[in-house]
Structure formats: structure tokens, C-alpha cells
Amino acid sequence: MLTSLYVPGHSWLHRAPVGGKVLGLLVATTLLLAWRDPAAPALGAVVVAAVHLGAGLGVRRLLAQVWALRWVVAVLAVLQWWAAGPREAVVVVGGLLVAILAAGVVTATTRIEAMMDAVVGALGPLRRVGVDPDRVALALGLTIRTVPALTGIAREVADARAARGMGRSPRALLVPLVVRAVRHADAVGDALVARGVDDGPGE
Amino acid sequence: MITFDGVGHRFGDRTVLRGIDLDLRERFVGVVGANGSGKSTLARCVNGLVRPTSGRVVVDGLDVGRQTARVRRRVGFVFPDPAAQIVMPTPAEDVAFSLRRAGLSRSQTTARVEETLERFGLAGHADHPAGLLSSGQRQLLALASILVTEPDVLVCDEPTTLLDLRHTRRVAALLHGLPQQVLMVTHDLELLGGLERVIVVDEGRVVADGDGPAGVATYRALMEADAC
Amino acid sequence: MATRATPDDPTRRETGTSASSVPDVPGPRARGLGARDLAYVATFAALIVVLGLPGAIFAFGSGVPITLQTFGVMLAGLILGGRRGALACLLVVALCALGLPVLAGGRGGLGVFAGPTVGFLLGWVPGAAVTGWLAARRAPGFSVPWGTAGALLGGIGVVHALGVLVLAWRAHLAPSAALTADLVFVPGDLVKAALAVVVAAAVHRAVPGLLPPRGARP
């Protein structure tokens, strides 16, 4: 099952409009990366931590987010230090870390449905070049729906592989998985056609 | 009212249907036949999922080949595997998807969705992932999503194949209680026995056309003759 | 009959395109993606997500993960052709941006886009497009040499090129340094490319007619 990274809550950030949050994130990140001084990531870290805690996301989640990035940070820090010195390492790696955490806060405080509505709304002007926002929404929903369906198929295929004594062959798992995925897609395509997806809007 | 007029269908070198002439006026019509007999193709001709290579199908005066979009708005189609026909992540979204062109306001849509899920015994699952429903519940959801648009005709292709007896009976009772005309392809002889009209298809032809008991008898004889 | 939804196979594989299933309604939708193409695109997007779920193996932490997801990206191109393959990858990228943990190891959300390795993710879209474009050279048949060329040039070449460029830009590294860091992942991807071609060839034998005919848009 595909559960979102949204953390339920009622903070001001949870209630803020999606567009505003994404725009704010873009502006903040751009400023952060443009200001090439160790003060930028330092100030950024304080702000992100404050917003994170202010939105009720908790200290543990913040630490977990940082911990998850430990290897990227370590590798990049070593490379930067070696190539450009410690100051540059702090500016570049600190800036990336803060930007990633800030973006994570937006994701954690925005429901998938709200994000989807915002995207579909933003795609409106693209109607003229042949992008149908409703169809985009259908494609996104259909994909979310199909993940558990394919997980079930993968489990059955793995069982069948085990039953036939082909324990570790990746081909014996992947070929039937993809063939059955294609057949599933055929059946879904039929259902979409039958439900009028290929037919124009009502007369 | 569904009419088949000299319908034939070829797929590559294989003839799937030939010379089908039928006038279906009864409220509930069963179709039975062996695997690969062409019965599923016959059902798919009714809403244009398959287009005949000869002849034509007419539903309530509309030519399926020419007025496909209009026919599809009148004909609901239930597939054997409900997992593949639920296209949205949750039951509420899936039913709402069917109403996307109904011209309803958001609150009207929500009300219709709630009322429909209630009718099909799914109200408690409205916002659960569809993947967590049982096969029987999924087929009920598939029916809910189709019937919410109030089609005139319902075509069901083996709607109970993947269901247990309890859900089979529930779906059958539901189909029998509908005001719509129903065309049902099935292997379930229990469901066919009581029907006033059953069509038996074999090797792409209609080999028997009569009441339920007669259709079941013909189908049994056909299957047992093949077994020898 | 229950195992195969459409044993008597209707319109799809005879025509290859979905437009033929609705000749009576042209209009704007004929230009877009038909319902059947949409089903393929969403299914392969879901497949890429599922390939990231079980036993994701990381080379180092949650940096660039080595999983079967890039195998899925190449496969989408090899099975569906360039346009639909690229759209499947675009869907995964979009779901990631929406805040779903669709990437290997449960990663997702806007944080991925702020990270230094986002180029490898964004590279999936043109990568699958190039893979599929080359793989469909002999369409409707599948050619192993063209498929291999596609997986190598698109699935590895394009993805890594974009990944390295973005890494160099975002992490302020010299492109050569970024490239050196990236080379660790190339052997694994070569194995995945080979696997993708083998699997694609078997799938095309089992289900003929999946690649779009030449000249058709999907």
C-alpha cells in the first residue's frame, strides 16, 4: 500500500494554501543557494528547525530526516573539503541539507489530495497545447490504485516461482510479473473504455 | 432491447463469431458456452469493446458501430476481475469518477456517492484503499460505480467467477432486482436455471436459444459430449 | 477464461493504437492519450514503484539507491516504446513530487527535488524516451540489438549524463569529480540493462504487438 508522507496536523502550515507553500519554498531555497556564505545554511537551519517544530512535526522526525541524509552529506562534505576547502563544504552541503529539509516540511504538511488539486489546477492553461488536466488526475489516481494490485501479482508470481523450485532466478520472477502486469493493463484499458474515458464530454 | 444482425467477428485467421442473429427483449438474458466459444466476444460487441467484422449490433435503436459513445453511456459493463475495473484509489473516488461528466456540484456528487455506497453495503469503506476490499466487495463496488450513472442496459461478463457463494448470491439477487435490462455471461448453472431466456454459444455460433432449463440442458450435453 | 481477460482479443493488438476504438468521436481527445495507452502508462508507472518496494539495496545510505527501479525505467521504454515509456516515468516523478514515497527505500516528496541526486530521477523521462525510441526501430517486432542499444544509450547514457550534470551543479563539483563518483553505479546498471533486454524479449514473445507501429504516436 502506498501511504503518503503527510503527517496529519492542524498547524498554521497545515492550513496554509498549497500554492503559497510551494512558492515560499522556491523563493527561500533560491535565496539560500544564492547567498554564498556559511551564514546562509546556519540561518536556514534555524528557520527550518523552527518551522518544523512550529508545525508540530516533532524533534524525532527532524532528527530522523537528518540521519537519513548522513551518507550523502558525508560523501559530499569530503569531496568539497578536498576540492574547495572547509568553508565551501559548509556552504554547499549545508545549503543542500537545509533545502532538502525545507522541502520535506512542505510535503509533510500537505495532503496528497490538496497537492493533486493544485497540480491539476496549475495545468489548466496547458489545455491549449493538448494536456487534459482531468486525464492527468486520472493517470495519477490510476497509478496509485495499481500499485497494490501489482504488489499482489508480484506475491503470487513469487509463490509460483517457489512452488516450481526456481528459487533465485530473477527471470522466473520478472517475466511472469511483467506479462501479468501487461494483461492487467489490458483489462484496465477495457474498463476505462467501457466507462467512457475515450468518449468526448457529454452531448 | 439488443439486436444482433448477422454479426461475425474474425481475429487474424480465427473466426470467433459467425452469423449471430438475435433479438433480445427479455429483462434478463443469460449467455453460456465453453471457454473460447465466443460468448465473451459476443458480450463485448454490445458496447463496442469489440467491433464485429461483419453485421451490426443495435442497442435501443442506436448502432453500436456508429454511435459508440452514445451507446456506452447507456450500456454499463461488468468485467470478471473487479480488481482491474476499479480505477481510483478508494471506493468513494471510484464512484465519483463515474459522475465526472454528470454536471453535478461537488456536494451533489458527494451525496450521490455516499448514497450509492450505502446501497451496496460499502458505506463503511468509502475512504479505505480499494486494495483492502475482498473480491466480493470489489465486485459490489464495480457494480456501484457502473449503476451510479443509471445505464439502460447492463452487460455482465462472468461477474461471479471470482466470488464465493455468498457474494455470488448477493450479486445475483442485486442483478435480478434491477430495473435495467441485463445480459449476463456466466458458467454458473445455478444462476442460469431460473432465467426465461438463455443463449448457448459454441464455436462462435448460437446453438440453442430457449428458457433457462433448456439452455442448461443443452450446455451440459455439449460439455459432456466433448469430454468423451 | 477468467485468467485472460480478453481471450478473443479485441481491437487493441490488431490496430496498435487506441484511437480506432472510438471512430465516432474525434475532437481534442484523439490527440491525447487513449484509454488503453493510459492504462499501460499507469501500470508501468506502478511497476516502477513496486520494483522499488522489496529489498531495496543501497550503495550508500539514501544517496543514489541501487534497486530494480532503473531496470523498470528501461523496461518501460523497451515494452511500451518511447512516448508511453517516458510518460510512465513522468508519472512516477509527479507522484514523488506530490509527496508519495515512490522511490526506492520509501523516499519521496519535494525533498528529493532539492537534493543533489535529483538529476538521476529526472533523467528517467528522457532516458526511457530514448530507450523506447531505439527499441521500436523494428516495431511491431522487438529487436534485441536495437533494444540493447536503447537500454545502454537511454537507460544508462542519458540518465547518468543528466544525473552527473545536476550533481555537479547542485553539489558544486567539477563534472569530472561528479562523473568519478557516478562510475560506481555503472556496472550495476549494465547488469540491469542486460536483464531488462532479456525480460523485454521474453515479454514481447509472450504478448506480441505491444510496441507502437512505426509512425504511430504512442
XYZ file of C-alpha atoms in Angstrom:
649
model
C 0.000 0.000 0.000
C 1.232 3.457 -0.844
C 0.819 5.713 2.162
C 1.751 9.323 1.785
C 4.471 11.203 3.635
C 1.836 13.578 5.000
C 1.858 13.995 8.765
C -1.678 14.834 9.978
C -1.972 18.041 11.955
C -3.709 21.388 12.299
C -0.821 23.850 12.454
C -0.785 27.123 10.507
C 1.444 25.408 7.939
C -1.035 22.549 7.534
C -3.764 25.109 6.885
C -1.711 27.320 4.564
C -2.626 27.152 0.851
C -0.552 24.728 -1.220
C 0.430 27.273 -3.826
C 1.760 29.627 -1.165
C 3.792 26.902 0.480
C 5.414 25.741 -2.754
C 6.121 29.307 -3.857
C 7.586 30.157 -0.447
C 9.771 27.071 -0.647
C 11.063 28.042 -4.090
C 11.878 31.597 -3.022
C 13.545 30.511 0.228
C 15.609 27.830 -1.491
C 16.728 30.173 -4.250
C 17.808 32.827 -1.740
C 19.586 30.217 0.323
C 21.585 28.941 -2.619
C 22.326 32.407 -3.972
C 23.773 33.724 -0.694
C 27.155 32.022 -0.804
C 28.190 32.448 2.823
C 28.320 29.994 5.748
C 25.758 32.229 7.476
C 23.129 31.137 4.901
C 22.896 27.456 5.882
C 23.267 28.406 9.553
C 20.341 30.819 9.424
C 18.428 28.409 7.172
C 18.888 25.564 9.625
C 17.492 27.655 12.465
C 14.473 28.701 10.374
C 13.755 25.176 9.098
C 14.049 23.697 12.587
C 11.733 26.391 13.965
C 9.152 25.859 11.201
C 9.419 22.099 11.567
C 8.771 22.244 15.292
C 6.200 25.020 14.908
C 4.212 22.807 12.537
C 4.114 20.141 15.232
C 6.216 17.662 13.277
C 8.342 16.872 16.312
C 12.010 16.640 17.190
C 12.267 12.933 16.441
C 11.083 13.312 12.849
C 13.547 16.173 12.309
C 16.457 14.109 13.611
C 15.336 11.098 11.558
C 15.280 13.272 8.402
C 18.821 14.473 9.052
C 20.000 10.957 9.897
C 18.575 9.632 6.607
C 20.819 12.069 4.731
C 24.006 11.225 6.646
C 25.778 9.427 3.796
C 25.081 11.988 1.085
C 26.210 14.703 3.476
C 29.351 12.793 4.439
C 30.395 11.948 0.882
C 29.717 15.443 -0.478
C 31.402 17.109 2.516
C 34.565 15.087 1.998
C 34.588 15.817 -1.745
C 34.016 19.554 -1.198
C 36.571 19.858 1.568
C 39.147 18.140 -0.609
C 38.304 20.180 -3.716
C 37.496 23.632 -2.298
C 38.157 23.742 1.439
C 36.051 23.668 4.599
C 34.206 26.951 4.057
C 32.862 25.864 0.683
C 31.934 22.468 2.116
C 29.749 24.138 4.763
C 28.107 26.474 2.228
C 27.320 23.799 -0.357
C 26.496 20.781 1.797
C 24.761 22.813 4.495
C 22.696 24.587 1.825
C 21.585 21.298 0.269
C 20.723 19.825 3.639
C 18.579 22.820 4.592
C 16.856 22.878 1.188
C 16.005 19.162 1.417
C 14.634 19.551 4.956
C 12.578 22.605 3.989
C 11.026 20.781 1.043
C 10.305 17.841 3.342
C 8.351 20.140 5.659
C 6.074 21.225 2.789
C 5.424 17.599 1.835
C 4.740 16.611 5.453
C 2.144 19.353 5.921
C 0.258 18.990 2.620
C -2.320 16.315 1.850
C -1.911 14.384 -1.428
C -5.431 15.444 -2.455
C -4.602 19.126 -1.923
C -1.342 18.757 -3.827
C -3.152 16.963 -6.641
C -5.866 19.624 -6.864
C -3.151 22.288 -7.023
C -1.303 20.461 -9.808
C -4.459 19.835 -11.813
C -5.421 23.479 -11.357
C -1.982 24.667 -12.419
C -2.178 22.539 -15.570
C -5.306 24.363 -16.734
C -3.505 26.706 -19.144
C -1.835 23.697 -20.789
C -5.229 22.611 -22.126
C -4.448 24.624 -25.231
C -1.398 22.504 -26.059
C -3.351 19.278 -25.647
C -2.739 18.466 -21.977
C -6.003 17.435 -20.336
C -5.749 18.078 -16.556
C -8.568 15.619 -15.825
C -6.693 12.943 -17.679
C -3.563 13.750 -15.679
C -5.576 13.359 -12.466
C -6.952 10.048 -13.754
C -3.435 8.826 -14.594
C -2.155 9.735 -11.120
C -5.124 8.107 -9.358
C -4.906 5.022 -11.550
C -1.209 4.605 -10.747
C -1.832 4.842 -7.001
C -4.620 2.285 -7.407
C -2.420 -0.048 -9.486
C 0.482 -0.260 -7.003
C -1.331 -2.603 -4.563
C -2.771 -4.590 -7.497
C 0.759 -5.228 -8.828
C 2.110 -5.950 -5.341
C -0.486 -8.721 -5.122
C 0.529 -10.054 -8.548
C 4.220 -9.945 -7.524
C 3.457 -12.006 -4.432
C 1.570 -14.629 -6.473
C 4.369 -14.819 -9.038
C 6.981 -15.224 -6.285
C 4.924 -18.051 -4.749
C 4.621 -19.735 -8.139
C 8.377 -19.451 -8.657
C 8.983 -21.062 -5.261
C 6.418 -23.807 -5.971
C 8.221 -24.673 -9.214
C 11.550 -24.821 -7.402
C 13.127 -21.914 -9.276
C 14.199 -20.217 -6.081
C 16.539 -17.450 -7.147
C 16.144 -16.897 -10.879
C 15.273 -13.223 -11.468
C 13.907 -14.103 -14.914
C 11.429 -16.593 -13.443
C 10.099 -13.742 -11.305
C 10.291 -10.776 -13.663
C 8.972 -12.259 -16.926
C 5.685 -13.541 -15.483
C 5.350 -10.395 -13.366
C 5.605 -8.125 -16.420
C 3.413 -10.371 -18.600
C 0.724 -10.336 -15.940
C 1.130 -6.589 -15.494
C 0.523 -6.156 -19.243
C -2.614 -8.306 -19.052
C -3.799 -6.353 -16.055
C -3.271 -3.168 -18.082
C -5.351 -4.671 -20.931
C -8.216 -5.353 -18.531
C -7.928 -1.858 -17.032
C -7.916 -0.383 -20.544
C -11.141 -2.263 -21.350
C -12.728 -0.994 -18.150
C -11.706 2.602 -18.940
C -13.116 2.345 -22.463
C -16.338 0.835 -21.116
C -16.590 3.685 -18.597
C -16.434 6.197 -21.411
C -12.906 7.547 -20.949
C -12.257 7.612 -24.702
C -15.572 9.298 -25.428
C -15.791 13.044 -25.604
C -17.616 15.097 -22.994
C -21.373 14.651 -22.850
C -23.559 15.769 -25.721
C -33.541 -4.057 -26.464
C -30.428 -5.503 -28.081
C -30.317 -6.720 -31.661
C -27.542 -8.691 -33.373
C -27.905 -8.589 -37.128
C -25.713 -11.102 -38.968
C -22.780 -10.444 -36.641
C -19.439 -12.106 -37.352
C -16.003 -11.449 -35.902
C -12.628 -12.634 -37.091
C -9.396 -12.191 -35.200
C -6.499 -12.855 -37.551
C -7.189 -16.247 -39.146
C -9.572 -17.295 -36.437
C -13.319 -16.895 -36.715
C -14.595 -16.002 -33.267
C -18.240 -15.325 -34.103
C -20.299 -16.151 -37.181
C -23.845 -15.447 -38.289
C -25.231 -14.215 -34.984
C -28.860 -13.053 -35.282
C -30.549 -12.269 -32.008
C -33.384 -10.102 -30.761
C -33.035 -9.704 -27.022
C -36.118 -8.143 -25.415
C -36.316 -10.074 -22.153
C -35.317 -8.220 -19.000
C -32.713 -10.814 -18.013
C -30.857 -12.872 -20.617
C -28.165 -15.449 -19.846
C -25.326 -16.469 -22.178
C -23.378 -19.683 -21.625
C -20.712 -21.556 -23.568
C -17.345 -23.285 -23.326
C -14.070 -21.403 -22.814
C -13.187 -19.807 -26.128
C -16.690 -20.326 -27.546
C -17.023 -16.630 -28.365
C -19.553 -15.723 -25.674
C -17.302 -13.086 -24.151
C -16.743 -11.500 -27.576
C -20.487 -11.532 -28.115
C -20.977 -9.600 -24.878
C -18.227 -7.143 -25.799
C -19.951 -6.330 -29.095
C -22.831 -4.784 -27.147
C -20.824 -1.742 -26.017
C -18.292 -1.627 -28.835
C -15.337 -3.061 -26.909
C -15.159 -5.449 -29.849
C -16.317 -4.333 -33.254
C -17.812 -7.011 -35.462
C -16.031 -7.608 -38.773
C -19.454 -8.166 -40.356
C -23.045 -7.363 -39.446
C -24.111 -4.895 -36.792
C -25.353 -4.602 -33.234
C -28.123 -2.190 -32.290
C -28.943 -1.171 -28.706
C -32.216 0.700 -28.144
C -32.148 1.938 -31.710
C -28.500 3.061 -31.613
C -25.967 1.428 -33.930
C -23.042 0.370 -31.730
C -20.522 0.737 -34.551
C -21.568 4.271 -35.479
C -22.800 5.777 -32.240
C -20.342 4.095 -29.895
C -20.013 6.936 -27.398
C -23.776 7.283 -27.009
C -24.182 3.529 -26.679
C -21.502 3.383 -23.970
C -23.369 5.943 -21.932
C -26.399 3.632 -21.974
C -24.628 0.321 -21.554
C -22.828 -0.499 -18.315
C -20.266 -3.296 -18.467
C -19.154 -5.531 -15.594
C -15.909 -7.497 -16.069
C -14.851 -10.791 -14.483
C -11.991 -9.290 -12.481
C -13.199 -6.366 -10.388
C -9.601 -5.557 -9.378
C -8.956 -4.309 -12.902
C -12.065 -2.201 -13.249
C -11.679 -0.172 -10.090
C -9.557 2.661 -11.424
C -9.358 5.017 -8.463
C -7.589 4.500 -5.120
C -10.694 4.480 -2.903
C -14.354 3.417 -3.338
C -15.621 6.993 -2.928
C -13.232 8.285 -5.608
C -14.081 5.431 -7.952
C -17.815 6.088 -7.786
C -17.189 9.835 -8.095
C -15.109 9.164 -11.217
C -18.225 7.763 -12.932
C -20.036 11.023 -12.168
C -17.305 13.253 -13.633
C -19.452 14.282 -16.557
C -22.807 14.277 -14.818
C -22.648 18.048 -14.338
C -23.157 17.811 -10.588
C -21.739 20.161 -7.983
C -19.141 18.865 -5.577
C -21.670 18.470 -2.773
C -24.211 16.795 -5.056
C -21.523 14.356 -6.186
C -20.550 13.602 -2.583
C -24.188 12.972 -1.692
C -24.725 10.647 -4.660
C -21.524 8.772 -3.851
C -22.495 8.289 -0.205
C -25.997 7.157 -1.098
C -24.675 4.686 -3.690
C -22.036 3.182 -1.388
C -24.726 2.821 1.292
C -26.980 0.953 -1.145
C -24.210 -1.513 -1.972
C -23.189 -2.032 1.651
C -19.856 -0.242 1.229
C -20.510 2.898 3.255
C -18.005 1.859 5.915
C -15.253 1.517 3.307
C -15.720 4.785 1.397
C -12.211 6.109 2.023
C -10.291 2.865 2.543
C -7.823 1.764 -0.139
C -9.733 -0.338 -2.698
C -6.965 -2.929 -2.476
C -8.140 -3.850 1.025
C -11.635 -4.870 -0.114
C -12.472 -8.559 -0.565
C -13.222 -9.833 -4.090
C -16.909 -9.796 -3.307
C -16.794 -6.212 -2.038
C -14.769 -5.185 -5.087
C -17.389 -6.608 -7.422
C -20.089 -4.755 -5.476
C -18.013 -1.588 -5.844
C -17.612 -2.221 -9.572
C -21.391 -2.551 -9.831
C -21.894 0.580 -7.738
C -19.578 2.605 -9.980
C -21.446 1.445 -13.075
C -25.002 1.684 -11.786
C -24.496 5.177 -10.331
C -24.653 6.514 -13.895
C -28.050 4.793 -14.345
C -27.409 2.963 -17.614
C -30.341 1.412 -19.534
C -28.599 -1.893 -20.126
C -26.107 -3.845 -18.023
C -23.780 -6.376 -19.643
C -22.003 -8.677 -17.189
C -19.118 -10.874 -18.322
C -18.756 -13.668 -15.753
C -19.463 -11.306 -12.870
C -19.308 -14.014 -10.206
C -16.333 -16.113 -11.383
C -14.046 -14.912 -8.595
C -16.671 -14.752 -5.851
C -17.666 -17.096 -3.036
C -21.191 -18.483 -2.885
C -22.444 -15.803 -0.535
C -21.276 -12.942 -2.716
C -22.391 -14.772 -5.868
C -25.905 -14.924 -4.466
C -25.779 -11.343 -3.309
C -24.675 -10.121 -6.757
C -27.284 -12.331 -8.457
C -30.053 -11.010 -6.215
C -28.903 -7.474 -6.911
C -28.901 -8.035 -10.681
C -32.365 -9.585 -10.531
C -33.702 -6.615 -8.623
C -32.500 -4.051 -11.170
C -34.904 -2.152 -13.412
C -32.312 -2.363 -16.231
C -32.135 -4.973 -18.946
C -29.316 -7.381 -18.002
C -27.240 -9.556 -20.333
C -25.114 -11.933 -18.285
C -22.387 -14.284 -19.479
C -21.759 -16.977 -16.882
C -20.716 -20.558 -16.241
C -22.781 -20.684 -13.093
C -25.656 -23.040 -13.921
C -27.422 -22.127 -10.686
C -27.739 -18.556 -11.957
C -28.974 -19.646 -15.390
C -31.605 -22.204 -14.381
C -34.287 -19.730 -13.425
C -33.939 -17.351 -16.379
C -36.616 -17.005 -19.002
C -34.046 -16.867 -21.781
C -30.616 -18.456 -22.128
C -28.432 -18.370 -25.246
C -25.924 -21.213 -25.687
C -22.852 -20.313 -27.757
C -20.476 -22.870 -29.211
C -17.624 -22.354 -31.676
C -18.836 -18.874 -32.461
C -22.462 -19.790 -33.194
C -25.700 -19.722 -31.278
C -26.533 -23.415 -30.873
C -29.511 -23.073 -28.561
C -31.868 -20.276 -27.591
C -34.629 -21.003 -25.116
C -35.619 -20.847 -21.480
C -33.203 -21.448 -18.608
C -33.673 -25.188 -18.021
C -33.449 -25.916 -21.770
C -30.275 -23.817 -22.090
C -28.629 -25.531 -19.125
C -29.535 -28.975 -20.529
C -28.048 -28.126 -23.944
C -24.883 -26.759 -22.372
C -24.456 -29.863 -20.178
C -24.965 -32.179 -23.155
C -22.430 -30.158 -25.157
C -19.788 -30.297 -22.429
C -20.317 -33.998 -21.721
C -20.168 -34.924 -25.415
C -16.806 -33.125 -25.651
C -15.466 -34.970 -22.634
C -15.757 -38.373 -24.372
C -11.427 -17.674 -19.472
C -11.050 -15.912 -16.194
C -7.280 -15.940 -16.472
C -7.160 -13.974 -19.691
C -9.478 -11.021 -19.661
C -9.820 -10.930 -23.440
C -9.137 -14.336 -24.945
C -10.745 -13.446 -28.218
C -8.637 -10.383 -28.254
C -10.477 -7.317 -29.346
C -9.253 -4.269 -31.119
C -6.048 -3.337 -29.385
C -3.377 -5.521 -30.900
C -4.930 -5.533 -34.327
C -4.517 -1.821 -34.586
C -1.874 -0.906 -32.061
C -3.500 2.383 -31.325
C -6.482 3.174 -29.231
C -7.940 5.826 -31.488
C -9.611 3.156 -33.585
C -11.844 2.103 -30.733
C -13.782 5.352 -30.955
C -14.046 6.379 -34.575
C -17.209 8.324 -33.905
C -15.698 10.849 -31.516
C -12.648 12.603 -32.895
C -12.188 16.001 -31.264
C -9.427 17.009 -28.894
C -9.064 13.619 -27.234
C -7.842 11.950 -30.385
C -4.621 13.949 -29.996
C -4.060 12.893 -26.423
C -3.528 9.533 -24.863
C -6.239 6.933 -25.420
C -7.737 4.969 -22.540
C -5.735 1.838 -23.334
C -2.466 3.767 -23.566
C -3.332 5.440 -20.278
C -3.791 2.004 -18.690
C -0.361 0.884 -19.935
C 1.333 4.077 -18.801
C -0.193 3.934 -15.313
C 0.549 0.218 -14.985
C 4.221 0.646 -15.865
C 4.497 3.636 -13.549
C 3.089 1.411 -10.800
C 5.536 -1.327 -11.817
C 8.464 1.057 -11.373
C 7.134 1.934 -7.909
C 6.651 -1.722 -6.977
C 10.200 -2.568 -8.128
C 11.455 -0.078 -5.556
C 9.495 -1.685 -2.719
C 11.011 -5.065 -1.899
C 14.537 -5.435 -0.621
C 15.890 -2.167 -1.934
C 19.661 -2.361 -1.766
C 21.527 0.857 -1.088
C 25.067 1.528 -2.113
C 25.440 4.268 0.430
C 22.558 5.259 2.660
C 19.784 7.022 0.872
C 22.026 8.615 -1.749
C 21.675 7.038 -5.161
C 19.994 3.749 -4.457
C 20.764 0.649 -6.474
C 17.452 -1.066 -6.923
C 15.438 -2.547 -9.735
C 13.778 0.818 -10.379
C 16.152 1.755 -13.177
C 15.500 -1.715 -14.587
C 11.820 -0.726 -14.558
C 12.600 2.526 -16.366
C 14.460 0.723 -19.158
C 11.712 -1.895 -19.307
C 9.005 0.764 -19.713
C 10.806 2.038 -22.826
C 11.574 -1.441 -24.150
C 7.980 -2.645 -23.752
C 5.884 0.446 -24.477
C 8.124 2.480 -26.776
C 9.463 5.971 -26.202
C 6.407 8.132 -25.711
C 4.437 5.911 -23.366
C 7.600 4.762 -21.576
C 8.606 8.352 -20.884
C 5.086 9.194 -19.682
C 5.189 6.264 -17.247
C 8.412 7.680 -15.772
C 6.930 11.175 -15.698
C 4.029 9.816 -13.633
C 6.440 8.383 -11.059
C 8.269 11.716 -10.874
C 4.934 13.502 -10.413
C 3.787 11.132 -7.663
C 7.106 11.719 -5.927
C 6.563 15.485 -6.077
C 3.020 15.086 -4.738
C 4.501 13.557 -1.591
C 4.283 9.803 -2.076
C 7.234 7.573 -1.096
C 7.502 6.074 -4.575
C 11.287 5.889 -4.780
C 13.411 3.030 -3.542
C 13.718 2.845 0.208
C 10.488 4.771 0.727
C 11.912 8.108 -0.424
C 9.682 10.754 -1.947
C 8.316 14.227 -1.517
C 9.672 17.588 -2.567
C 12.882 16.986 -0.603
C 14.051 14.680 -3.385
C 13.897 17.598 -5.820
C 16.036 19.758 -3.556
C 18.636 17.010 -3.280
C 21.844 16.669 -5.307
C 20.873 13.393 -6.998
C 17.563 14.555 -8.487
C 19.112 14.525 -11.977
C 19.143 10.725 -11.917
C 15.393 10.774 -11.238
C 14.586 13.447 -13.835
C 16.810 11.578 -16.296
C 14.351 8.677 -16.273
C 11.963 10.578 -18.544
C 14.312 11.298 -21.490
C 16.135 8.038 -20.685
C 13.001 5.954 -21.221
C 12.129 8.048 -24.284
C 15.481 7.288 -25.943
C 15.342 3.631 -24.851
C 11.878 3.216 -26.331
C 12.602 5.192 -29.472
C 15.527 2.921 -30.310
C 13.766 -0.263 -29.155
C 10.864 0.439 -31.514
C 13.098 0.687 -34.615
C 11.912 -2.727 -35.803
C 8.346 -2.346 -34.474
C 5.967 -4.072 -34.269
C 8.674 -6.686 -33.681
C 11.245 -6.331 -30.897
C 14.886 -6.313 -31.989
C 17.382 -7.386 -29.349
C 20.288 -5.350 -30.820
C 18.183 -2.177 -31.015
C 16.728 -2.861 -27.581
C 20.216 -3.255 -26.161
C 21.344 -0.048 -27.822
C 18.302 1.687 -26.334
C 18.891 0.413 -22.807
C 22.573 1.385 -22.949
C 22.180 4.811 -24.554
C 18.886 5.815 -22.947
C 18.643 3.834 -19.731
C 22.280 4.345 -18.797
C 23.761 7.080 -21.011
C 21.016 9.690 -20.798
C 20.120 9.001 -17.147
C 23.724 9.180 -15.961
C 24.552 12.203 -18.121
C 21.710 14.197 -16.596
C 22.422 12.803 -13.143
C 26.081 13.786 -13.287
C 25.376 17.277 -14.650
C 22.822 18.041 -11.946
C 25.076 16.557 -9.267
C 27.970 18.748 -10.433
C 25.715 21.817 -10.435
C 23.892 21.216 -7.148
C 26.923 19.960 -5.196
C 29.363 22.427 -6.805
C 31.608 19.643 -8.015
C 33.782 19.593 -11.106
C 31.944 17.467 -13.702
C 34.905 15.079 -13.732
C 34.622 14.584 -9.958
C 30.875 14.015 -10.217
C 31.486 11.546 -13.021
C 34.043 9.666 -10.948
C 31.576 9.376 -8.072
C 28.940 8.161 -10.517
C 31.069 5.430 -12.120
C 30.495 3.182 -9.078
C 26.927 2.707 -10.253
C 27.596 1.898 -13.900
C 28.439 -1.829 -13.506
C 25.184 -2.448 -11.638
C 23.236 -0.624 -14.319
C 24.909 -2.679 -17.067
C 23.636 -5.831 -15.368
C 20.175 -4.265 -15.109
C 20.233 -3.249 -18.789
C 21.060 -6.815 -19.810
C 18.280 -8.144 -17.574
C 15.819 -5.597 -18.991
C 16.549 -6.658 -22.588
C 16.234 -10.370 -21.732
C 12.937 -9.809 -19.905
C 11.595 -7.478 -22.621
C 12.383 -10.029 -25.343
C 10.509 -12.742 -23.416
C 7.534 -10.456 -22.746
C 7.329 -9.416 -26.407
C 7.307 -13.118 -27.367
C 4.514 -13.812 -24.882
C 2.442 -10.749 -25.802
C 3.138 -9.647 -29.385
C 2.129 -6.249 -30.714
C 2.900 -4.115 -27.650
C 5.313 -1.718 -29.333
C 3.609 1.026 -31.298
C 3.824 0.575 -35.073
C 6.304 2.930 -36.676
C 4.783 6.272 -37.470
C 2.124 5.954 -34.762
C 2.386 8.434 -31.919
C 2.192 6.315 -28.735
